[in-house]
GROMACS .gro file of C-alpha atoms in nm:
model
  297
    1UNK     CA    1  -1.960  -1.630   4.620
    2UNK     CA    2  -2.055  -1.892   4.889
    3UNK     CA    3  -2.382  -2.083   4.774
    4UNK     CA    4  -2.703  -2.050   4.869
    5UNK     CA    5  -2.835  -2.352   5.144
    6UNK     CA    6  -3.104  -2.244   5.413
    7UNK     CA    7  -3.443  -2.104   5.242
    8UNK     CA    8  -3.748  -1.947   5.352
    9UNK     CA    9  -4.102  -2.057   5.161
   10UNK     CA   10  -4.382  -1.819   5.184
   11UNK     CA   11  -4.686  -2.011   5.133
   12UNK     CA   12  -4.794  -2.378   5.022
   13UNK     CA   13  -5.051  -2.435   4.840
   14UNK     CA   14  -5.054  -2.573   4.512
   15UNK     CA   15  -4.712  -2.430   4.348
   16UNK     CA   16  -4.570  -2.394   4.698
   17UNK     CA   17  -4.627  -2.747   4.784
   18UNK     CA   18  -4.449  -2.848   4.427
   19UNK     CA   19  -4.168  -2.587   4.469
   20UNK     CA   20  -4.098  -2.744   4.840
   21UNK     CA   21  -4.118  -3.068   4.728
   22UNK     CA   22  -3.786  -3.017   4.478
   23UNK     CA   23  -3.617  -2.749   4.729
   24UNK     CA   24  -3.594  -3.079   4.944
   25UNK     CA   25  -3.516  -3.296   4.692
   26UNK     CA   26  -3.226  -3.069   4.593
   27UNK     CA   27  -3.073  -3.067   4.954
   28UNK     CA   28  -3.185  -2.734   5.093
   29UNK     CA   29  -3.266  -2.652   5.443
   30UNK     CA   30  -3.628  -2.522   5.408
   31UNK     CA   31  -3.869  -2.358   5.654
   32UNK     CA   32  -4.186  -2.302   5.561
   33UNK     CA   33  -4.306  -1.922   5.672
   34UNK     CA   34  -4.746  -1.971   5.755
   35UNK     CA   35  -4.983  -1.710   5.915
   36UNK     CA   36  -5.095  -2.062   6.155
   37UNK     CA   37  -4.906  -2.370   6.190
   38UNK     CA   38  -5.279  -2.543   6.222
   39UNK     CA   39  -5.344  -2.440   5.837
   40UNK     CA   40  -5.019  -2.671   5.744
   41UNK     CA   41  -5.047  -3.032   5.618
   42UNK     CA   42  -4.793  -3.331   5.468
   43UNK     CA   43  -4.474  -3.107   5.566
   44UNK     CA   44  -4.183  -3.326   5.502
   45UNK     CA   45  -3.956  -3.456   5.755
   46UNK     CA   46  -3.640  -3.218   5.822
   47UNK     CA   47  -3.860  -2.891   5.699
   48UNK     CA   48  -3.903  -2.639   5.988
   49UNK     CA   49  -4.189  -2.421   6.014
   50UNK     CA   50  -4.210  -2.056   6.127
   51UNK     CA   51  -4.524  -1.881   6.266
   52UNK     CA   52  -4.500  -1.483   6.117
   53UNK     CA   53  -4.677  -1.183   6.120
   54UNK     CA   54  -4.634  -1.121   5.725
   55UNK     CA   55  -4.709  -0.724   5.801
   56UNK     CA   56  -4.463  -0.716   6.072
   57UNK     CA   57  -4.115  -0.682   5.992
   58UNK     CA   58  -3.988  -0.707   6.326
   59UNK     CA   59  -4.125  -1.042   6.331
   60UNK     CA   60  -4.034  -1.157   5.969
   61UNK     CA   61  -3.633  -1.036   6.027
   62UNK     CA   62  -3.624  -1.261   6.363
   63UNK     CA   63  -3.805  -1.589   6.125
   64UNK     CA   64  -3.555  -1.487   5.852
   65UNK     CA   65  -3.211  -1.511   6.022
   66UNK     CA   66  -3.008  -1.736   5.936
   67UNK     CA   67  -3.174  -1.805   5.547
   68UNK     CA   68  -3.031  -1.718   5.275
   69UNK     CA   69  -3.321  -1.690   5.026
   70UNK     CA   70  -3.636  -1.611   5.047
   71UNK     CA   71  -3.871  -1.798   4.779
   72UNK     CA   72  -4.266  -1.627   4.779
   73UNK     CA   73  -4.545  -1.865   4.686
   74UNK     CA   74  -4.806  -1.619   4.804
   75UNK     CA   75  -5.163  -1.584   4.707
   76UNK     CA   76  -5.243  -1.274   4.492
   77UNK     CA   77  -5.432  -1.050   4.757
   78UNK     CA   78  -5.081  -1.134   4.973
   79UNK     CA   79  -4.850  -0.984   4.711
   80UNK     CA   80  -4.846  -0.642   4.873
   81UNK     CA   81  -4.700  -0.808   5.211
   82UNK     CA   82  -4.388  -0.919   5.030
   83UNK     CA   83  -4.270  -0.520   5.079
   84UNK     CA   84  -4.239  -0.570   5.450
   85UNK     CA   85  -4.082  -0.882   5.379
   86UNK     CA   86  -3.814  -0.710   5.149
   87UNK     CA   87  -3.727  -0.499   5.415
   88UNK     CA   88  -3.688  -0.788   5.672
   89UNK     CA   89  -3.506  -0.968   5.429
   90UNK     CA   90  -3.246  -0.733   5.399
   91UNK     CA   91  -3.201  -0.711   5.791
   92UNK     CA   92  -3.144  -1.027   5.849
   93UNK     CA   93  -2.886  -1.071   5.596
   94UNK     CA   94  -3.074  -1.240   5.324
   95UNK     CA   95  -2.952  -1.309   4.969
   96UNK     CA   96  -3.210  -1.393   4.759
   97UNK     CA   97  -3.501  -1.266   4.717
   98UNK     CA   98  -3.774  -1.457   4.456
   99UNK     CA   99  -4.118  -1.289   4.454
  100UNK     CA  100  -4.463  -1.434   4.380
  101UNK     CA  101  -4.452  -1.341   4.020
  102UNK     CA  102  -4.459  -1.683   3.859
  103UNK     CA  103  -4.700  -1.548   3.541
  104UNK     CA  104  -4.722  -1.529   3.191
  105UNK     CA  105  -4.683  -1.130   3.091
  106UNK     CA  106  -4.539  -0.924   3.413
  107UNK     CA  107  -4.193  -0.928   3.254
  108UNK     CA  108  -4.326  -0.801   2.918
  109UNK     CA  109  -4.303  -0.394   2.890
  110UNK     CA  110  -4.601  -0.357   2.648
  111UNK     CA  111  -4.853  -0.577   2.935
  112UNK     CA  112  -4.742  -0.313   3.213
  113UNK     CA  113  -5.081  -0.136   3.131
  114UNK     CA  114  -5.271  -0.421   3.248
  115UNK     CA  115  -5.444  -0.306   3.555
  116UNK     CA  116  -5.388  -0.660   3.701
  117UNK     CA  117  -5.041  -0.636   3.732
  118UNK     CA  118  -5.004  -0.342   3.920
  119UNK     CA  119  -4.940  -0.514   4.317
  120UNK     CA  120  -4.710  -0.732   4.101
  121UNK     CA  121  -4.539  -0.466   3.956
  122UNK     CA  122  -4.462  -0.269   4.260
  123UNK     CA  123  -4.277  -0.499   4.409
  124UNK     CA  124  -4.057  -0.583   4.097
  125UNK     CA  125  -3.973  -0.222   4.099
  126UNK     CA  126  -3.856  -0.238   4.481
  127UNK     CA  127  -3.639  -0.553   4.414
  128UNK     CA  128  -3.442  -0.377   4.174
  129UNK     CA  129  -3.423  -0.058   4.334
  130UNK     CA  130  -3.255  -0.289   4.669
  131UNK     CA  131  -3.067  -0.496   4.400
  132UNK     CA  132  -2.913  -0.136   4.280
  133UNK     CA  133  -2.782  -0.085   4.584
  134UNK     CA  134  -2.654  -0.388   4.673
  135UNK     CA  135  -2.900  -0.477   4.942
  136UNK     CA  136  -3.041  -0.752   4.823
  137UNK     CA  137  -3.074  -0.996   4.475
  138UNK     CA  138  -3.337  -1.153   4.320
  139UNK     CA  139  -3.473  -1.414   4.084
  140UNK     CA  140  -3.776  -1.369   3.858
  141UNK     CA  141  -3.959  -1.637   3.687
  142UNK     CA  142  -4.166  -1.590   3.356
  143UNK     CA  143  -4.346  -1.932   3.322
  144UNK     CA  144  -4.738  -1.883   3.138
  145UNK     CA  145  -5.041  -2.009   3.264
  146UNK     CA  146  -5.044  -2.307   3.536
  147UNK     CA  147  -5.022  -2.622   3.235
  148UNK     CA  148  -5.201  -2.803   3.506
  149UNK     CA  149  -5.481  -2.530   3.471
  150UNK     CA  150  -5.496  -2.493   3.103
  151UNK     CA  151  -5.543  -2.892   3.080
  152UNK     CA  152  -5.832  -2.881   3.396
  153UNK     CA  153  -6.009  -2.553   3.447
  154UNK     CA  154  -6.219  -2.318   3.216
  155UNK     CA  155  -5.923  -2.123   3.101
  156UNK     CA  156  -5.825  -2.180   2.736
  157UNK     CA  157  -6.136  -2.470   2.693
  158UNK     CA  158  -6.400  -2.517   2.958
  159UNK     CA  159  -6.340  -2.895   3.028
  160UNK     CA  160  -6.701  -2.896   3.239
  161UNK     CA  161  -6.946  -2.777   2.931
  162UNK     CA  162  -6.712  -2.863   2.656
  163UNK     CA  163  -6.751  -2.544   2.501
  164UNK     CA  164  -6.391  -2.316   2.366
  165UNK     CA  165  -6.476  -1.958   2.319
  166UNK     CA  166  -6.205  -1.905   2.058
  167UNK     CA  167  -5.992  -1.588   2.031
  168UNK     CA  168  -5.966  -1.448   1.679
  169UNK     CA  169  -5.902  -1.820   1.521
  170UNK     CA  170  -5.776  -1.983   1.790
  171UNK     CA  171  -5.359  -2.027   1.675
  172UNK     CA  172  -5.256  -1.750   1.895
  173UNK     CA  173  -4.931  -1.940   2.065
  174UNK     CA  174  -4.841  -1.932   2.428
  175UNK     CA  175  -4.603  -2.073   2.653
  176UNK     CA  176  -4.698  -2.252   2.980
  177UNK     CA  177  -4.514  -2.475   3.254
  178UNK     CA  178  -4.665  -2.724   3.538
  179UNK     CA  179  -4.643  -2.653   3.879
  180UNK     CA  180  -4.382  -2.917   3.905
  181UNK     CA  181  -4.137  -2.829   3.635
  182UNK     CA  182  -4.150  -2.437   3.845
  183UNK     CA  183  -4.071  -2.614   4.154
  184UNK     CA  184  -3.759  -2.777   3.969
  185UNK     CA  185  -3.670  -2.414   3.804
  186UNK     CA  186  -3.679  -2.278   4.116
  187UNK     CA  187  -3.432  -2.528   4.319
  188UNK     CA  188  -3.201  -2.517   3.980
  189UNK     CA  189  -3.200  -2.142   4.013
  190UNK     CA  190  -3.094  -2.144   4.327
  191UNK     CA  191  -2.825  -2.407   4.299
  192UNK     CA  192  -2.686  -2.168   4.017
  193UNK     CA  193  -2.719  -1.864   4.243
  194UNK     CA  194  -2.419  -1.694   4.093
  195UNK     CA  195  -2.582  -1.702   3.719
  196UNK     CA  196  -2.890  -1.640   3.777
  197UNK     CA  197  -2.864  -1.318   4.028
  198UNK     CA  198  -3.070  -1.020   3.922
  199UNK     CA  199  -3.225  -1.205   3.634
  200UNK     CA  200  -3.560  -1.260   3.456
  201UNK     CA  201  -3.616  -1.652   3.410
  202UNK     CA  202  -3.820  -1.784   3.105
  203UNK     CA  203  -3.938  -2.136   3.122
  204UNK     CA  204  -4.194  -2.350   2.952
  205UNK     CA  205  -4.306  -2.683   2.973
  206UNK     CA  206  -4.455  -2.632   2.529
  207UNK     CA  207  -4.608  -2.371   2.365
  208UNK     CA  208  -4.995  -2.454   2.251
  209UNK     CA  209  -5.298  -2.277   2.096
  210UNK     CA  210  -5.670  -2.307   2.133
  211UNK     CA  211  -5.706  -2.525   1.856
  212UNK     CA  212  -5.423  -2.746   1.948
  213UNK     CA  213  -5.571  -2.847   2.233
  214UNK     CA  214  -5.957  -2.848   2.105
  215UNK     CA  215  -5.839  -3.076   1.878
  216UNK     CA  216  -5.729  -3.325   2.113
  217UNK     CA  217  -5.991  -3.264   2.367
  218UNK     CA  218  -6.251  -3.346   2.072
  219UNK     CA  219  -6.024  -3.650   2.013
  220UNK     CA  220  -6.055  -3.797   2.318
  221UNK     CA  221  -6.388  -3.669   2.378
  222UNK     CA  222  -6.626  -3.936   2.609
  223UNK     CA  223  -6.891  -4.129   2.399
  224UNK     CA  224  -7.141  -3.868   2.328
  225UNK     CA  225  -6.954  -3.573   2.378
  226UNK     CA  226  -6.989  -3.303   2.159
  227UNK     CA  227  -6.746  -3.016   2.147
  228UNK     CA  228  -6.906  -2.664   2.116
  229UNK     CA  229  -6.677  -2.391   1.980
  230UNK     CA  230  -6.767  -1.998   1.924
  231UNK     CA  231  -6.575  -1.724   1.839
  232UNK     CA  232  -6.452  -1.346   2.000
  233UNK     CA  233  -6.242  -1.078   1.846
  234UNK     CA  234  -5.958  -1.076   2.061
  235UNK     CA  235  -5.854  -0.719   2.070
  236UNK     CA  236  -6.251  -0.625   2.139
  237UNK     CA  237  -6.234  -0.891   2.455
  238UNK     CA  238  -5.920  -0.758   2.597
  239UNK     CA  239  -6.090  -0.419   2.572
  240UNK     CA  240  -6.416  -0.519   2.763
  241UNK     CA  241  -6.249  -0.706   2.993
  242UNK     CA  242  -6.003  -0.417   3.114
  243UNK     CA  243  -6.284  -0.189   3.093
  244UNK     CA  244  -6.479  -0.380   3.297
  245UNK     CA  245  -6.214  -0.430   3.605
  246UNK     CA  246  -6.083  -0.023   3.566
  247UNK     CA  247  -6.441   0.070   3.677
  248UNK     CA  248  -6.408  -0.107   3.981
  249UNK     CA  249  -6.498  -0.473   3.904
  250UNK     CA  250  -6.207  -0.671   4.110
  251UNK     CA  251  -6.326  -0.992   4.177
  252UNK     CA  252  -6.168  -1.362   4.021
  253UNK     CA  253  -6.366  -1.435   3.739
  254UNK     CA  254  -6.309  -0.991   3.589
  255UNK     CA  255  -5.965  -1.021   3.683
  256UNK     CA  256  -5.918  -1.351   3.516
  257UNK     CA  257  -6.100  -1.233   3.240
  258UNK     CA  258  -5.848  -0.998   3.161
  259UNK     CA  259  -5.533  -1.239   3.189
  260UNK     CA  260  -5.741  -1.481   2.965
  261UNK     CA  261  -5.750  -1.259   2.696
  262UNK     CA  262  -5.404  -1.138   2.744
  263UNK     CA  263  -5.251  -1.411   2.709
  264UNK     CA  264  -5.484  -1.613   2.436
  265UNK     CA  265  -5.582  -1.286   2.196
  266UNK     CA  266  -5.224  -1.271   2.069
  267UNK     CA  267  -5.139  -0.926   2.163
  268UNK     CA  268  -4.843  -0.940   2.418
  269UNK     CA  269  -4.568  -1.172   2.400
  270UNK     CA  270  -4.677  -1.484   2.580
  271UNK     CA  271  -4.488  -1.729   2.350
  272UNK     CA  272  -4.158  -1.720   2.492
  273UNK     CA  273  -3.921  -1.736   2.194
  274UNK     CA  274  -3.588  -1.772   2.432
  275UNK     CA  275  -3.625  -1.980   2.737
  276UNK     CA  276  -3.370  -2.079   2.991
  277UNK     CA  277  -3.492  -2.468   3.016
  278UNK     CA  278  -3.143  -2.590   2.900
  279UNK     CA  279  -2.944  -2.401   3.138
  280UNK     CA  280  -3.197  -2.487   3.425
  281UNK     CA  281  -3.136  -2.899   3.315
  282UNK     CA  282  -3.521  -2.888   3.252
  283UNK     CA  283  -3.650  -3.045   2.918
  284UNK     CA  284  -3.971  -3.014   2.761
  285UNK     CA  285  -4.359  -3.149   2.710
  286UNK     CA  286  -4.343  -3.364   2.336
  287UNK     CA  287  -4.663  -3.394   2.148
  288UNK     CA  288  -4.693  -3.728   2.272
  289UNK     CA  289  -4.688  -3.645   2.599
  290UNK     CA  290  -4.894  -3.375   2.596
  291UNK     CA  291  -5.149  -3.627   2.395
  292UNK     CA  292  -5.142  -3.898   2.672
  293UNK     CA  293  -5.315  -3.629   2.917
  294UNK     CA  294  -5.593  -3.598   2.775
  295UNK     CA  295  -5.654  -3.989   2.634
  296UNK     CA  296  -5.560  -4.081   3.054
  297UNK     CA  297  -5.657  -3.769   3.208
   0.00000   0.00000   0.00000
């Protein structure tokens, strides 16, 4: 099987940017795909850029020839254009196909009935229905939560008012990887196109809890600061919150409300037990490590 070289991005913004950064670094030929070449900043020497209709297959399939995989950073609302994209894929001769799936539960079974993960879903479902047939293989990635979130924004702590709302007591475990370590799953993935075809990839940078991470935020706490902490019944948040966006409430802060308590009220499996680190070459976050981001953050 001849190895994969010339890939498309979708998208750069944050994990685009760190995925193209090690697609380079690993000696692919990228092009980054864009709606407007005027929305595109620090693109590296050597990296094309194509100007697409995302809706249009037509003009994907003419962007796509000559690439061998497609890799899809795109933004939430854009997941549903990746279907067109499938198609154009597989018309231009495309191998590899990874989708913007890059979460913490769309590869569990039992988190299916979340209602955010329906877009998401869907196009799963296509891939392997084109991978059945031999049209077309693809790559998904399981990685958590954004680590550079959970250690910034008001996800598992609120960093701005220093208050945790704590689900159940707070030692529910879950996996999450940087931005950066993704990027260097995805170019190892790649590189090892033959082992990883048709696959589900699990990757984490360290597993953590609420009260792992309260406790060093209260550690390192500024002069002054005082750490506020309440507490939720998990299975009675994850009920409100799905609740809430079923009856028609679809904006960011329902929607995250929802993956929040997925993924911190202990119910689905976001502690991946298994990963694939070793066989990507990627190691892990130690305590210590972890600990110097938040006493230089």
């Amino acid at each position: 099987m001849s190895s994969i070289q010339k890939v498309a991005l979708f998208g750069k913004g944050f994990l685009g940017s760190a995925v193209l950064e090690h697609l380079v670094n690993a000696g692919f030929t990228v092009t980054v795909f864009t709606r407007s070449r005027d929305s595109l900043q620090g693109i590296p020497a050597g990296v094309n850029v194509a100007e697409v209709d995302y809706s249009s297959v037509e003009s994907l399939e003419i962007a796509l020839r000559g690439h061998d995989a497609v890799v899809s950073t795109l933004a939430p609302l854009a997941i549903p254009f990746q279907k067109p994209a499938i198609d154009a894929s597989i018309l231009a001769g495309v191998r590899r196909f990874i989708p913007a799936d890059f979460g913490a539960l769309t590869v569990d079974p039992r988190a299916h009935e979340l209602p955010n993960h329906g877009r998401v879903l869907d196009i799963q479902q296509y891939l392997r229905e084109k991978a059945s047939c031999g049209e077309l293989e693809y790559t998904l990635f399981a990685v958590g939560p954004f680590l550079d979130n959970v250690l910034s924004k008001p996800f598992a702590l609120n960093y701005e008012s220093h208050t945790a709302v704590i689900y159940d007591d707070g030692n529910h475990p879950f996996s999450t990887t940087s931005v950066d370590t993704i990027g260097k799953a995805v170019a190892a993935a790649l590189k090892n196109a033959s082992a990883t075809r048709n696959r589900v990839l699990r990757i984490h940078d360290a597993v953590l809890t609420q009260q792992k991470l309260l406790a060093l935020a209260r550690k390192y706490a500024a002069p002054g600061v005082v750490w506020m902490e309440s507490r939720v019944d998990a299975e009675v948040e994850l009920a409100s919150a799905i609740e809430r966006v079923t009856t028609g409430d679809l904006s960011p802060p329902a929607l995250l409300a929802v993956i929040r308590a997925a993924v911190l009220g202990g119910k689905y499996k976001a502690e991946y037990k298994d990963v694939d680190n070793e066989f990507l070459g990627l190691g892990f976050l130690s305590d210590s490590e972890l600990e110097k981001k938040f006493s230089n953050p």
